[in-house]
CSV table of C-alpha atoms in Angstrom, one decimal:
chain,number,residue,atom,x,y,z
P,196,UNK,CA,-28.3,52.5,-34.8
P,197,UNK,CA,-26.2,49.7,-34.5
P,198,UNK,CA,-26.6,46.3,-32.2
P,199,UNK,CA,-23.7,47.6,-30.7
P,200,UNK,CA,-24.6,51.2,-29.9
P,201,UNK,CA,-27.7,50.0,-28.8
P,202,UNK,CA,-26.1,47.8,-26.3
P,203,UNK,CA,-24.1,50.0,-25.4
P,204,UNK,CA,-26.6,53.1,-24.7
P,205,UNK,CA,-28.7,50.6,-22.8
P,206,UNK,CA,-26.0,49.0,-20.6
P,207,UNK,CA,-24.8,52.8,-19.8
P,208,UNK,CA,-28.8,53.2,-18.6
P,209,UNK,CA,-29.5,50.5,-16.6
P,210,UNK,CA,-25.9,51.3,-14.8
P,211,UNK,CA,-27.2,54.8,-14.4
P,212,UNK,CA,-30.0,53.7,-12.7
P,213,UNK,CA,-28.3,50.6,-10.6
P,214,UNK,CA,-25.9,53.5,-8.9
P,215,UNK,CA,-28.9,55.7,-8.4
P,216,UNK,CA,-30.7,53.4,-6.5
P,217,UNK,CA,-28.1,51.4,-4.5
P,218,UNK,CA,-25.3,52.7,-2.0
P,219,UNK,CA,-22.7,50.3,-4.1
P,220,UNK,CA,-22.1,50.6,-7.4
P,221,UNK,CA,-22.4,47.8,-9.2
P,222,UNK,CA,-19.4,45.9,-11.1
P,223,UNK,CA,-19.3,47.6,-15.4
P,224,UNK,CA,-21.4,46.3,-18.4
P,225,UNK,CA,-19.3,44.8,-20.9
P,226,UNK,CA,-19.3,47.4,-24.0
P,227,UNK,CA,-17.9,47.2,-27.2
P,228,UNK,CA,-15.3,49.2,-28.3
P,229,UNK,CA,-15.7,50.6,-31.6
P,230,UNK,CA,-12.6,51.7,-33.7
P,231,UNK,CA,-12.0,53.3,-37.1
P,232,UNK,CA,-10.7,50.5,-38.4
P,233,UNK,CA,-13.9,48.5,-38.6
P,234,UNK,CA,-13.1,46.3,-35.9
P,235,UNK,CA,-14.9,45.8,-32.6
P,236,UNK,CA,-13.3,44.5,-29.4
P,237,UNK,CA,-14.9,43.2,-26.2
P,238,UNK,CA,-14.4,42.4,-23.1
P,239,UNK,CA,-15.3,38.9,-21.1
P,240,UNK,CA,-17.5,39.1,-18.8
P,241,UNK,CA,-16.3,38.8,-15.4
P,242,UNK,CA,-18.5,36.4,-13.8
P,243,UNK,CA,-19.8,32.7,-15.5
P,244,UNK,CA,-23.4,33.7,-14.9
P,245,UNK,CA,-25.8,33.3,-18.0
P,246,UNK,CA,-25.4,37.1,-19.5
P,247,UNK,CA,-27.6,38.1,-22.2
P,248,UNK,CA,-26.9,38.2,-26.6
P,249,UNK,CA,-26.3,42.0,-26.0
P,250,UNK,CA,-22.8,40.8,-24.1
P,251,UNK,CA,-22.2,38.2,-26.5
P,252,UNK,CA,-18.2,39.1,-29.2
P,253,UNK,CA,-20.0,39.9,-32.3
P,254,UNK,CA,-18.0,38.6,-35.1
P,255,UNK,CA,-17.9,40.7,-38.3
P,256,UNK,CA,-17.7,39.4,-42.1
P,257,UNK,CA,-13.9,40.6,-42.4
P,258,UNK,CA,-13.2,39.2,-39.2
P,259,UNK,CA,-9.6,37.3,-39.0
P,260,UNK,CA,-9.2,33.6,-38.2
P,261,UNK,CA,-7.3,34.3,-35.4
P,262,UNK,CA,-9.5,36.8,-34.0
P,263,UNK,CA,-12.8,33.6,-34.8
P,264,UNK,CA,-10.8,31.1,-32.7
P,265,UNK,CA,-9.5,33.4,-30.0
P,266,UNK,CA,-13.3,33.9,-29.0
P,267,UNK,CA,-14.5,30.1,-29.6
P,268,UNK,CA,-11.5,29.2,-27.6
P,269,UNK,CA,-13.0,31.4,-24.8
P,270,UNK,CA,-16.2,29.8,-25.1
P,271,UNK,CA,-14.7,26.5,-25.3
P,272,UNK,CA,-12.1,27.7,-22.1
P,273,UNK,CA,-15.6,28.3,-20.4
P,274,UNK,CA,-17.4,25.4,-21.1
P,275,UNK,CA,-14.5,23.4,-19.9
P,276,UNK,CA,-13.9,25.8,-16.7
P,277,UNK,CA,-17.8,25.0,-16.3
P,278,UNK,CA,-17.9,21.1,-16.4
P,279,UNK,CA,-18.7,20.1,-20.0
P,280,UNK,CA,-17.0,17.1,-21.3
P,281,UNK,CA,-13.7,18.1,-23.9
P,282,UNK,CA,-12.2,16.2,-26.5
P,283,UNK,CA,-8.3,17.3,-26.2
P,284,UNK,CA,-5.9,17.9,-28.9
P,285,UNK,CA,-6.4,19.0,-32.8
P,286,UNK,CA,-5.0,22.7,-31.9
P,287,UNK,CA,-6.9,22.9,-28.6
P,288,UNK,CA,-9.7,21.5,-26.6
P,289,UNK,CA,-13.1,21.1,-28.2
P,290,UNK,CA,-16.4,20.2,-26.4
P,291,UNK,CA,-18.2,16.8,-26.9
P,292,UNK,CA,-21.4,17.6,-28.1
P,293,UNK,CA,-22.9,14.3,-27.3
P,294,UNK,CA,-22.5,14.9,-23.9
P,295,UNK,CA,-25.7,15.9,-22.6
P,296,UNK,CA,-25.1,15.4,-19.0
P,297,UNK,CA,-26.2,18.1,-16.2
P,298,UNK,CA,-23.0,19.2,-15.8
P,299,UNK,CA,-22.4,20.1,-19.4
P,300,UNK,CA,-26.1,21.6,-19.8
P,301,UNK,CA,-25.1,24.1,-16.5
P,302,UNK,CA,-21.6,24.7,-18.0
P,303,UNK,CA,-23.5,25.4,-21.7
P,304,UNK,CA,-26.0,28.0,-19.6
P,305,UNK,CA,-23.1,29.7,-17.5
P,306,UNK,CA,-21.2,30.6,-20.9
P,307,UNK,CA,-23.9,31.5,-23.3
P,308,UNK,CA,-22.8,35.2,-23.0
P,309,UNK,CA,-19.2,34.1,-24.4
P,310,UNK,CA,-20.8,32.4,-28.0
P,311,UNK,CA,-19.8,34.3,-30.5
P,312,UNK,CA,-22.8,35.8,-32.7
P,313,UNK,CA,-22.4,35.4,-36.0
P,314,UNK,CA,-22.3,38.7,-38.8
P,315,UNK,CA,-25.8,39.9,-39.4
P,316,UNK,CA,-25.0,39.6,-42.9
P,317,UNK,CA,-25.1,35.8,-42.8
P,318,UNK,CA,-28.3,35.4,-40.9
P,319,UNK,CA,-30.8,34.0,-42.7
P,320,UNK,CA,-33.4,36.4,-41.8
P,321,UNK,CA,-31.4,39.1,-43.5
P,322,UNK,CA,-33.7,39.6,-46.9
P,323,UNK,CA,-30.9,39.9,-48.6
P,324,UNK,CA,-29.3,37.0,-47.8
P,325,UNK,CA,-30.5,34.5,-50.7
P,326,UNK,CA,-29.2,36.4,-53.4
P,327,UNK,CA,-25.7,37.3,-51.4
P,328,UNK,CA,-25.4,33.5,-51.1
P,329,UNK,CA,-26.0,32.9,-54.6
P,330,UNK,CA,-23.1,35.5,-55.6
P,331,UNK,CA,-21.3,34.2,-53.1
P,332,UNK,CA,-21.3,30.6,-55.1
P,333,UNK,CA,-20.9,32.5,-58.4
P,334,UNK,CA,-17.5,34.4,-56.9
P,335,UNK,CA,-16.0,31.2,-55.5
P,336,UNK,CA,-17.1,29.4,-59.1
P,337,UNK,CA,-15.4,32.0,-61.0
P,338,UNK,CA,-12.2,32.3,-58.8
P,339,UNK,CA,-11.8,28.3,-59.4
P,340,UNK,CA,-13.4,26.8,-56.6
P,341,UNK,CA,-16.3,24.6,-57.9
P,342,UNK,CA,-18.8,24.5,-55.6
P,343,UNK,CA,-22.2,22.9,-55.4
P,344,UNK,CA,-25.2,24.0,-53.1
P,345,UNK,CA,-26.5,21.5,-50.3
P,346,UNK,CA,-30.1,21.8,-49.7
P,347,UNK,CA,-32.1,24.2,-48.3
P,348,UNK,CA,-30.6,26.5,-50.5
P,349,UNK,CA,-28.5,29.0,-48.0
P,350,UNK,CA,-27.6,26.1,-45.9
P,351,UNK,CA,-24.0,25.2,-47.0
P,352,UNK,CA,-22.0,24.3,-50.0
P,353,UNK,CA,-19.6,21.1,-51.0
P,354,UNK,CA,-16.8,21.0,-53.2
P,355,UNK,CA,-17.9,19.4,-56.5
P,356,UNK,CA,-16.7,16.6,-57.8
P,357,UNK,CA,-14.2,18.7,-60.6
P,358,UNK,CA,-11.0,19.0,-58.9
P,359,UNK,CA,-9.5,22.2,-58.3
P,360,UNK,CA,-5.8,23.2,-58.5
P,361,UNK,CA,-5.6,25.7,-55.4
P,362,UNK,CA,-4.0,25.0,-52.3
P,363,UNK,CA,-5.9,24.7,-49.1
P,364,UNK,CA,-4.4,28.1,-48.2
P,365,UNK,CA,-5.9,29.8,-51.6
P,366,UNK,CA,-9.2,27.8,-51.1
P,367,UNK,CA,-9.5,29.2,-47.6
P,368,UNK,CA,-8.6,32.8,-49.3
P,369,UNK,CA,-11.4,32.8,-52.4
P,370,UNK,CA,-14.3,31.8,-49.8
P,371,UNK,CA,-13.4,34.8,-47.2
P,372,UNK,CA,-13.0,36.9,-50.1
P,373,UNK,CA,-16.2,36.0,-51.8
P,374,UNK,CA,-17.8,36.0,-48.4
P,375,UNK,CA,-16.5,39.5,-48.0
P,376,UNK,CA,-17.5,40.6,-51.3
P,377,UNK,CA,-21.0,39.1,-52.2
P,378,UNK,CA,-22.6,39.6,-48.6
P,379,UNK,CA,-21.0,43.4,-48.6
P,380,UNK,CA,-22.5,44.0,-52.0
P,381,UNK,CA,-24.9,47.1,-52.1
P,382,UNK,CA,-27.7,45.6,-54.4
């Protein structure tokens, strides 16, 4: 079963029981959505209480830019609806993360439920993952983007030192696509 089922099937529990045992019933779980088209939607939670990973948007390996910054920007919304210190500006606000100040460490607590959780694909417990990341170099090195591993291996990449003749725009395109493709791959 997925994370998301799972979440799911235990939210729907623990509300069963919650209405059983009180005269109220209390407020819904936020549950994913799932849809044919490989995309899953969530709601926000409603409150800026600390809400477990199970709550958190789960971001998928195709998922778009748009729909990436739409939940950082709620995180980010949160953070600054919370207290934390934001740098304004460069396409929206942004938090300082120097600033460690008991406002910004309650603000950080009250939106953990809204951080987005990265695709399981990418996590580097997956025992997969070192040899999708290697692919994933390989792709981008045979589409024409030159890349070179930083260390720990898995860690990151940097554009190596041979110039490349694609755009931003077609960069931006070869490493979703050989994200998509190498951490997709059944080995």
């Amino acid at each position: 079963m997925t994370r998301l089922i799972r979440a799911a099937l235990v939210a729907s529990a623990a509300l069963a029981l919650l209405t059983a045992c009180g005269p109220e019933a209390p407020p819904p779980a936020q549950v994913a959505a799932l849809t044919t088209s490989g995309s899953a939607t969530t709601t926000a939670p409603s409150t800026t209480a600390a809400t477990g990973a199970a709550e958190r948007p789960q971001l998928r390996l195709d998922s778009s830019e748009e729909e990436v910054k739409r939940y950082w920007a709620a995180y980010f919304a949160c953070l600054k609806q919370n207290g934390h210190k934001m740098y304004e500006g460069r396409g929206g606000d942004s938090p300082d993360q120097r600033d460690t100040s008991p406002a910004s460490q309650a603000a950080k607590t009250a939106c953990a439920g809204k951080i987005p959780v990265q695709p399981p694909e990418l996590d580097q417990k997956n025992p997969e993952y070192t040899d999708n990341y290697r692919a994933y170099l390989k792709c981008m090195d045979g589409k024409g983007l030159k890349v070179v591993p930083i260390e720990p291996f898995g860690s990151g990449w940097n554009y190596a030192d041979t110039p490349s003749s694609l755009t931003e725009q077609q960069r931006h395109q070869v490493e979703r696509d050989c994200k998509i493709e190498a951490f997709s791959a059944k080995r």
